[in-house]
Amino acid sequence: MSKKIAVLPGDGIGVEIIAEAVKVLEHLKSEGLDVELSEAPVGGAGYDAAGKPLPDETLALVKQADAILLGAVGGPQYENLPRELRPERGLLGLRSELGLFANLRPAILYPQLAEASSLKADVVSGLDIMIVRELTGGIYFGEPRGIRTNANGEREGFNTLVYSEPEIDRIARVAFDIAMKRGKQLCSVDKANVLEVSELWREVVKNVGAEYGEVELSHMYVDNAAMQLVKWPKQFDVMVTKNMFGDILSDAAAMLTGSIGMLPSASLDANSKGMYEPIHGSAPDIAGKGVANPLATILSVAMMLRYSLDETVLADRIDAAVGRVLDKGLRTPDIMTAGGRQIGTVEMGEAVLAEL
Ligand code: NAD
């Protein structure tokens, strides 16, 4: 039976970069990949079409889908809307409605782009880390939370950092499974020297690790992990961590690569259904100019093939095609390097297709 892919371009450059990623999917379809694509509005486009950022029809479509390809949401014209109608609410709604608890954030630096990083080329060239971040639990969701007045009459803010054993167990399994498909090294990041929740985290990750004898498991405190990421990031293969630590570490790791237009991401549920999207936003400053880099979105298609559609060979082909395009010196403005040839969004999409 054909797999259903919901395509949600969203706003700004989302529309332009998704068009190129869809061409890649259509090409693979013409070669025999059995997928069915359906498009729907989300974010500001959802508000324009149906008065809310996650329209009912879009929600129905994504619930039926095997995988979702998302562009980006947001734009200045929506910034004054009430909070619940803002484009970003569409994204949060998708994550919670679909139970997407595992966020996969690769930080890959193609050697051809090493000079784009703020770190020395030999420190980052060939970098390939996968950060697995728990996305639906921890301090961002824990109750109780709020701002109250204490016994001294002073205002105080409070949040709750809580993880249940099953929540830790399921994210650990995702991370071990990914490590098995990669370099078989997993570093679990916590703060077990200070936080009880991290003590439990470490214990549960170790227990799950006993079932994955081939994976070399290590543990690191989050402060040290932050230092090691900028000191010698190539020591890491897969990292797993809770929501807030992952939020911070994955952005730091992404910036090691120096090019936001190159990085894909995935958010998975318990059955490997996933939402795939570039890590960048809708870039209103360049929207409509035909200069946005579509590679993060095309690489998101590769992640979709790898993690939701079990098509590893096709995923590898896309990754390799992107590598060859970079070898040829073809560059959108955001990744321009000395001696490169500058091209636009559509030409970059076509260059990847030609290499495929
Ligand atoms: P942004 O990621 O959209 O842009 C940051 C900078 O990177 C801009 O200069 C932009 O031109 C550049 N950039 C981003 N993607 C690029 C690409 N593919 N090619 C070339 N250059 C690229 O972040 P921002 O400016 O802080 O936010 C703009 C809007 O996007 C806001 O409304 C924000 O809320 C939204 N946003 C959405 C998401 C998402 O949909 N997942 C994520 C972040 C921000």
Short mmCIF file of C-alpha atoms and ligand atoms in Angstrom, two decimals:
data_model
loop_
_atom_site.label_atom_id
_atom_site.label_comp_id
_atom_site.label_asym_id
_atom_site.label_seq_id
_atom_site.Cartn_x
_atom_site.Cartn_y
_atom_site.Cartn_z
CA MET A 1 0.00 0.00 0.00
CA SER A 2 1.33 3.42 -0.85
CA LYS A 3 2.62 5.57 2.00
CA LYS A 4 0.84 8.85 2.59
CA ILE A 5 2.94 11.99 2.87
CA ALA A 6 1.33 15.23 4.04
CA VAL A 7 3.12 18.24 2.60
CA LEU A 8 2.75 21.48 4.59
CA PRO A 9 4.67 24.35 2.96
CA GLY A 10 3.67 26.97 5.56
CA ASP A 11 4.83 30.56 5.10
CA GLY A 12 7.61 32.70 3.65
CA ILE A 13 10.43 30.68 2.09
CA GLY A 14 8.60 27.53 3.24
CA VAL A 15 6.67 27.61 -0.03
CA GLU A 16 9.82 27.98 -2.16
CA ILE A 17 11.94 25.30 -0.48
CA ILE A 18 9.11 22.76 -0.24
CA ALA A 19 8.57 23.08 -4.00
CA GLU A 20 12.14 21.84 -4.56
CA ALA A 21 11.84 19.02 -2.02
CA VAL A 22 8.58 17.88 -3.64
CA LYS A 23 10.39 17.67 -7.01
CA VAL A 24 12.84 15.23 -5.40
CA LEU A 25 9.98 13.12 -4.03
CA GLU A 26 8.16 13.19 -7.39
CA HIS A 27 11.35 12.05 -9.10
CA LEU A 28 11.75 9.09 -6.72
CA LYS A 29 8.06 8.33 -7.27
CA SER A 30 8.65 8.18 -11.04
CA GLU A 31 11.37 5.60 -10.29
CA GLY A 32 8.94 3.44 -8.30
CA LEU A 33 8.78 4.84 -4.73
CA ASP A 34 5.20 4.13 -3.67
CA VAL A 35 4.05 7.38 -2.05
CA GLU A 36 1.03 9.61 -2.29
CA LEU A 37 1.51 13.36 -1.63
CA SER A 38 -1.23 15.72 -0.37
CA GLU A 39 -0.73 19.38 0.45
CA ALA A 40 -2.40 21.46 3.18
CA PRO A 41 -1.97 24.90 4.78
CA VAL A 42 -0.45 25.46 8.23
CA GLY A 43 0.80 28.45 10.23
CA GLY A 44 -0.01 31.84 8.73
CA ALA A 45 -1.27 30.10 5.59
CA GLY A 46 -3.65 28.10 7.78
CA TYR A 47 -4.89 31.30 9.39
CA ASP A 48 -5.42 32.89 5.97
CA ALA A 49 -7.26 29.84 4.62
CA ALA A 50 -9.34 28.77 7.60
CA GLY A 51 -8.92 31.32 10.40
CA LYS A 52 -6.57 29.18 12.54
CA PRO A 53 -2.95 28.07 12.33
CA LEU A 54 -3.80 24.38 12.39
CA PRO A 55 -7.00 24.02 10.33
CA ASP A 56 -9.21 20.97 11.01
CA GLU A 57 -8.65 19.61 7.50
CA THR A 58 -4.88 19.86 7.91
CA LEU A 59 -5.07 18.05 11.24
CA ALA A 60 -7.19 15.29 9.73
CA LEU A 61 -4.69 14.93 6.87
CA VAL A 62 -1.60 14.68 9.11
CA LYS A 63 -3.31 12.17 11.40
CA GLN A 64 -3.83 9.84 8.45
CA ALA A 65 -0.36 10.39 7.01
CA ASP A 66 2.67 8.12 7.47
CA ALA A 67 4.99 11.12 7.39
CA ILE A 68 4.77 14.91 7.23
CA LEU A 69 7.05 17.27 5.34
CA LEU A 70 6.92 20.81 6.71
CA GLY A 71 8.48 24.00 5.34
CA ALA A 72 8.40 26.78 7.94
CA VAL A 73 5.82 29.01 9.57
CA GLY A 74 5.64 32.65 10.64
CA GLY A 75 5.85 36.14 9.27
CA PRO A 76 5.64 39.77 10.37
CA GLN A 77 2.04 40.09 9.16
CA TYR A 78 0.93 37.58 11.82
CA GLU A 79 2.85 38.97 14.78
CA ASN A 80 -0.02 41.02 16.19
CA LEU A 81 -2.55 38.20 16.19
CA PRO A 82 -3.73 36.85 19.56
CA ARG A 83 -1.26 34.23 20.83
CA GLU A 84 -3.51 31.23 20.08
CA LEU A 85 -3.85 32.28 16.43
CA ARG A 86 -0.14 32.85 15.76
CA PRO A 87 1.58 30.61 13.19
CA GLU A 88 3.89 28.96 15.79
CA ARG A 89 0.79 27.57 17.52
CA GLY A 90 0.25 25.45 14.42
CA LEU A 91 3.62 23.78 14.99
CA LEU A 92 3.04 23.18 18.71
CA GLY A 93 -0.39 21.77 17.85
CA LEU A 94 1.13 19.34 15.34
CA ARG A 95 3.72 18.12 17.86
CA SER A 96 1.24 17.55 20.66
CA GLU A 97 -1.62 16.17 18.52
CA LEU A 98 0.74 13.65 16.92
CA GLY A 99 2.68 12.77 20.10
CA LEU A 100 6.04 13.58 18.49
CA PHE A 101 8.27 13.02 21.53
CA ALA A 102 11.62 12.36 19.87
CA ASN A 103 13.37 15.25 18.15
CA LEU A 104 16.30 14.24 15.95
CA ARG A 105 18.68 17.09 15.15
CA PRO A 106 21.69 16.19 13.07
CA ALA A 107 24.64 18.57 12.95
CA ILE A 108 26.52 17.72 9.79
CA LEU A 109 29.28 19.78 8.29
CA TYR A 110 30.07 18.94 4.71
CA PRO A 111 33.87 19.28 4.28
CA GLN A 112 33.18 21.54 1.27
CA LEU A 113 31.64 24.13 3.64
CA ALA A 114 34.15 23.91 6.51
CA GLU A 115 35.18 27.54 6.10
CA ALA A 116 31.58 28.67 6.87
CA SER A 117 31.99 27.59 10.53
CA SER A 118 33.23 29.97 13.21
CA LEU A 119 35.48 27.15 14.48
CA LYS A 120 38.74 26.05 12.86
CA ALA A 121 38.18 23.88 9.79
CA ASP A 122 40.09 20.87 11.23
CA VAL A 123 37.87 20.92 14.35
CA VAL A 124 34.59 20.74 12.40
CA SER A 125 35.30 19.43 8.90
CA GLY A 126 33.34 16.22 8.38
CA LEU A 127 31.38 16.70 11.63
CA ASP A 128 28.40 14.34 11.87
CA ILE A 129 26.51 14.33 15.18
CA MET A 130 22.92 13.29 15.88
CA ILE A 131 21.30 14.91 18.89
CA VAL A 132 18.18 13.14 20.16
CA ARG A 133 16.13 15.54 22.26
CA GLU A 134 13.06 14.58 24.30
CA LEU A 135 10.38 16.95 23.01
CA THR A 136 7.12 16.58 24.94
CA GLY A 137 8.18 16.32 28.60
CA GLY A 138 10.51 17.86 31.17
CA ILE A 139 10.54 21.38 32.50
CA TYR A 140 8.74 22.93 29.51
CA PHE A 141 5.61 20.95 30.33
CA GLY A 142 5.92 19.99 34.03
CA GLU A 143 3.23 21.00 36.52
CA PRO A 144 2.90 22.90 38.78
CA ARG A 145 4.22 26.02 37.13
CA GLY A 146 3.52 29.72 37.40
CA ILE A 147 4.31 32.98 39.13
CA ARG A 148 3.06 33.41 42.71
CA THR A 149 3.61 35.50 45.80
CA ASN A 150 5.52 33.72 48.56
CA ALA A 151 5.18 33.96 52.35
CA ASN A 152 7.47 37.04 52.40
CA GLY A 153 5.19 38.84 49.96
CA GLU A 154 7.77 38.50 47.15
CA ARG A 155 6.84 37.30 43.67
CA GLU A 156 8.52 34.07 42.60
CA GLY A 157 8.47 32.07 39.40
CA PHE A 158 8.52 28.28 39.42
CA ASN A 159 8.57 25.34 37.02
CA THR A 160 8.72 21.62 37.53
CA LEU A 161 11.29 19.32 35.97
CA VAL A 162 9.74 15.87 35.95
CA TYR A 163 10.34 12.72 33.89
CA SER A 164 8.61 9.40 34.39
CA GLU A 165 10.49 6.16 33.86
CA PRO A 166 8.49 5.27 30.69
CA GLU A 167 9.22 8.70 29.21
CA ILE A 168 12.97 8.18 29.71
CA ASP A 169 12.81 4.59 28.53
CA ARG A 170 11.14 5.43 25.19
CA ILE A 171 13.49 8.29 24.27
CA ALA A 172 16.49 6.14 25.25
CA ARG A 173 15.28 3.37 22.92
CA VAL A 174 14.97 5.82 20.01
CA ALA A 175 18.54 6.98 20.67
CA PHE A 176 19.97 3.45 20.95
CA ASP A 177 18.19 2.40 17.75
CA ILE A 178 19.70 5.37 15.92
CA ALA A 179 23.15 4.63 17.36
CA MET A 180 22.82 1.09 16.00
CA LYS A 181 22.29 2.54 12.49
CA ARG A 182 25.29 4.87 12.85
CA GLY A 183 28.61 4.68 14.72
CA LYS A 184 27.26 2.66 17.70
CA GLN A 185 28.29 5.29 20.26
CA LEU A 186 25.75 7.02 22.50
CA CYS A 187 26.45 9.81 24.97
CA SER A 188 23.64 10.49 27.45
CA VAL A 189 23.74 14.07 28.75
CA ASP A 190 22.34 14.87 32.20
CA LYS A 191 23.03 16.74 35.42
CA ALA A 192 23.04 13.73 37.71
CA ASN A 193 25.44 15.38 40.17
CA VAL A 194 22.73 17.89 41.14
CA LEU A 195 19.27 16.74 39.97
CA GLU A 196 17.35 13.68 41.20
CA VAL A 197 15.47 13.56 37.89
CA SER A 198 18.86 13.16 36.19
CA GLU A 199 19.80 10.35 38.59
CA LEU A 200 16.72 8.45 37.42
CA TRP A 201 17.45 9.41 33.81
CA ARG A 202 20.96 7.91 34.06
CA GLU A 203 19.70 4.73 35.74
CA VAL A 204 16.97 4.13 33.13
CA VAL A 205 19.30 4.85 30.19
CA LYS A 206 21.80 2.34 31.62
CA ASN A 207 19.05 -0.27 31.97
CA VAL A 208 17.94 0.19 28.36
CA GLY A 209 21.60 0.08 27.34
CA ALA A 210 21.88 -3.44 28.74
CA GLU A 211 19.67 -4.52 25.81
CA TYR A 212 21.99 -2.87 23.28
CA GLY A 213 25.28 -4.61 23.94
CA GLU A 214 26.84 -3.35 20.69
CA VAL A 215 26.37 0.33 21.56
CA GLU A 216 29.09 1.98 23.63
CA LEU A 217 27.23 4.12 26.20
CA SER A 218 28.80 7.07 28.00
CA HIS A 219 27.38 9.75 30.33
CA MET A 220 28.30 13.41 30.49
CA TYR A 221 27.15 16.34 32.60
CA VAL A 222 25.46 19.00 30.48
CA ASP A 223 27.98 21.74 31.34
CA ASN A 224 30.86 19.54 30.21
CA ALA A 225 28.90 18.50 27.09
CA ALA A 226 28.54 22.17 26.12
CA MET A 227 32.31 22.63 26.50
CA GLN A 228 33.18 19.45 24.62
CA LEU A 229 30.85 20.42 21.74
CA VAL A 230 32.89 23.53 20.99
CA LYS A 231 36.26 21.99 21.92
CA TRP A 232 36.24 18.75 19.93
CA PRO A 233 32.76 18.01 18.57
CA LYS A 234 33.91 15.09 16.44
CA GLN A 235 34.18 12.92 19.59
CA PHE A 236 30.35 12.57 19.48
CA ASP A 237 28.25 10.19 17.39
CA VAL A 238 24.73 10.20 18.96
CA MET A 239 23.75 12.28 22.02
CA VAL A 240 20.49 11.86 23.95
CA THR A 241 19.14 14.35 26.44
CA LYS A 242 16.06 15.87 28.00
CA ASN A 243 13.99 18.65 26.49
CA MET A 244 15.67 21.81 27.80
CA PHE A 245 19.28 20.56 27.59
CA GLY A 246 18.55 19.35 24.05
CA ASP A 247 17.02 22.67 23.07
CA ILE A 248 20.23 24.46 23.97
CA LEU A 249 22.82 21.86 22.88
CA SER A 250 21.16 21.21 19.50
CA ASP A 251 21.22 24.89 18.59
CA ALA A 252 24.87 25.16 19.64
CA ALA A 253 25.72 22.05 17.60
CA ALA A 254 23.80 23.39 14.60
CA MET A 255 25.76 26.61 14.68
CA LEU A 256 29.06 24.68 14.65
CA THR A 257 28.23 24.03 11.02
CA GLY A 258 27.77 27.73 10.24
CA SER A 259 24.92 27.21 7.80
CA ILE A 260 21.32 27.17 8.99
CA GLY A 261 20.13 26.51 5.43
CA MET A 262 21.75 23.04 5.42
CA LEU A 263 20.26 21.36 8.49
CA PRO A 264 17.22 19.04 8.52
CA SER A 265 15.36 17.68 11.53
CA ALA A 266 12.82 15.03 12.43
CA SER A 267 10.27 14.60 15.21
CA LEU A 268 9.05 11.05 15.71
CA ASP A 269 6.22 9.33 17.56
CA ALA A 270 6.35 5.86 19.13
CA ASN A 271 5.67 4.17 15.76
CA SER A 272 8.28 6.03 13.70
CA LYS A 273 5.66 8.28 12.17
CA GLY A 274 7.49 11.55 11.79
CA MET A 275 7.39 15.19 10.91
CA TYR A 276 10.40 16.37 8.90
CA GLU A 277 11.44 19.98 8.52
CA PRO A 278 14.45 22.25 8.11
CA ILE A 279 15.63 23.75 11.41
CA HIS A 280 15.36 27.30 10.07
CA GLY A 281 12.29 29.54 10.02
CA SER A 282 10.33 31.26 7.26
CA ALA A 283 13.07 33.88 6.63
CA PRO A 284 10.77 36.80 5.73
CA ASP A 285 13.87 38.87 4.87
CA ILE A 286 14.54 36.75 1.76
CA ALA A 287 11.07 35.30 1.03
CA GLY A 288 9.95 35.64 -2.58
CA LYS A 289 13.46 36.46 -3.83
CA GLY A 290 14.30 32.99 -5.06
CA VAL A 291 17.54 32.82 -3.06
CA ALA A 292 16.60 30.55 -0.12
CA ASN A 293 18.68 27.41 0.29
CA PRO A 294 16.42 24.37 -0.28
CA LEU A 295 19.04 21.81 0.84
CA ALA A 296 17.87 21.58 4.49
CA THR A 297 14.41 20.66 3.20
CA ILE A 298 15.74 18.21 0.61
CA LEU A 299 17.86 16.61 3.36
CA SER A 300 14.67 16.44 5.47
CA VAL A 301 13.22 14.27 2.70
CA ALA A 302 16.27 12.01 3.08
CA MET A 303 15.60 11.76 6.83
CA MET A 304 11.97 10.90 6.10
CA LEU A 305 13.05 8.09 3.80
CA ARG A 306 15.48 6.80 6.43
CA TYR A 307 13.36 7.01 9.58
CA SER A 308 9.70 6.73 8.52
CA LEU A 309 9.72 4.96 5.15
CA ASP A 310 12.59 2.53 5.71
CA GLU A 311 14.19 3.47 2.38
CA THR A 312 17.82 3.76 3.48
CA VAL A 313 19.26 3.34 -0.01
CA LEU A 314 17.21 6.26 -1.37
CA ALA A 315 18.13 8.37 1.66
CA ASP A 316 21.82 7.67 1.02
CA ARG A 317 21.36 8.62 -2.63
CA ILE A 318 19.93 12.03 -1.72
CA ASP A 319 22.72 12.68 0.79
CA ALA A 320 25.32 11.73 -1.82
CA ALA A 321 23.64 13.89 -4.51
CA VAL A 322 23.80 16.92 -2.19
CA GLY A 323 27.49 16.18 -1.54
CA ARG A 324 28.22 16.12 -5.30
CA VAL A 325 26.36 19.40 -5.87
CA LEU A 326 28.59 20.99 -3.21
CA ASP A 327 31.67 19.38 -4.78
CA LYS A 328 30.82 21.20 -8.00
CA GLY A 329 30.97 24.52 -6.15
CA LEU A 330 27.25 25.31 -6.55
CA ARG A 331 26.14 27.58 -3.70
CA THR A 332 23.08 29.55 -2.62
CA PRO A 333 24.13 32.93 -1.14
CA ASP A 334 23.96 31.71 2.50
CA ILE A 335 26.68 29.08 1.92
CA MET A 336 28.78 31.00 -0.60
CA THR A 337 32.47 30.11 -0.35
CA ALA A 338 35.52 31.39 -2.22
CA GLY A 339 35.51 30.08 -5.78
CA GLY A 340 31.88 28.90 -5.59
CA ARG A 341 29.21 29.65 -8.22
CA GLN A 342 26.16 31.42 -6.81
CA ILE A 343 22.76 30.06 -7.80
CA GLY A 344 19.15 30.41 -6.63
CA THR A 345 16.58 28.14 -4.97
CA VAL A 346 15.22 26.55 -8.15
CA GLU A 347 18.65 26.00 -9.72
CA MET A 348 19.83 24.33 -6.50
CA GLY A 349 16.81 22.00 -6.55
CA GLU A 350 17.49 21.17 -10.19
CA ALA A 351 21.17 20.54 -9.51
CA VAL A 352 20.24 17.93 -6.86
CA LEU A 353 17.75 16.31 -9.26
CA ALA A 354 20.40 16.14 -11.95
CA GLU A 355 22.80 14.38 -9.53
CA LEU A 356 20.08 11.93 -8.45
P1 NAD B 1 14.91 32.28 10.33
O1 NAD B 1 15.49 30.95 10.51
O2 NAD B 1 13.68 32.38 9.50
O3 NAD B 1 16.01 33.25 9.67
C1 NAD B 1 17.25 33.56 10.31
C2 NAD B 1 18.25 34.03 9.25
O4 NAD B 1 18.68 32.91 8.47
C3 NAD B 1 17.65 35.03 8.25
O5 NAD B 1 18.64 35.98 7.91
C4 NAD B 1 17.31 34.19 7.05
O6 NAD B 1 17.35 34.89 5.83
C5 NAD B 1 18.38 33.10 7.09
N1 NAD B 1 17.87 31.82 6.56
C6 NAD B 1 17.02 30.98 7.17
N2 NAD B 1 16.75 29.92 6.38
C7 NAD B 1 17.47 30.11 5.25
C8 NAD B 1 17.60 29.37 4.04
N3 NAD B 1 16.97 28.20 3.84
N4 NAD B 1 18.40 29.86 3.09
C9 NAD B 1 19.07 31.01 3.26
N5 NAD B 1 18.99 31.75 4.38
C10 NAD B 1 18.18 31.32 5.36
O7 NAD B 1 14.66 32.87 11.77
P2 NAD B 1 13.97 34.26 12.22
O8 NAD B 1 14.32 35.33 11.26
O9 NAD B 1 14.30 34.40 13.64
O10 NAD B 1 12.40 33.99 12.14
C11 NAD B 1 11.59 34.33 11.00
C12 NAD B 1 10.20 33.74 11.20
O11 NAD B 1 10.27 32.31 11.21
C13 NAD B 1 9.54 34.13 12.51
O12 NAD B 1 8.17 34.34 12.28
C14 NAD B 1 9.75 32.90 13.40
O13 NAD B 1 8.77 32.79 14.38
C15 NAD B 1 9.65 31.81 12.39
N6 NAD B 1 10.34 30.55 12.77
C16 NAD B 1 9.73 29.41 12.38
C17 NAD B 1 10.34 28.19 12.62
C18 NAD B 1 9.68 26.94 12.11
O14 NAD B 1 8.77 27.03 11.30
N7 NAD B 1 10.10 25.77 12.53
C19 NAD B 1 11.59 28.14 13.26
C20 NAD B 1 12.22 29.34 13.60
C21 NAD B 1 11.58 30.56 13.35
#
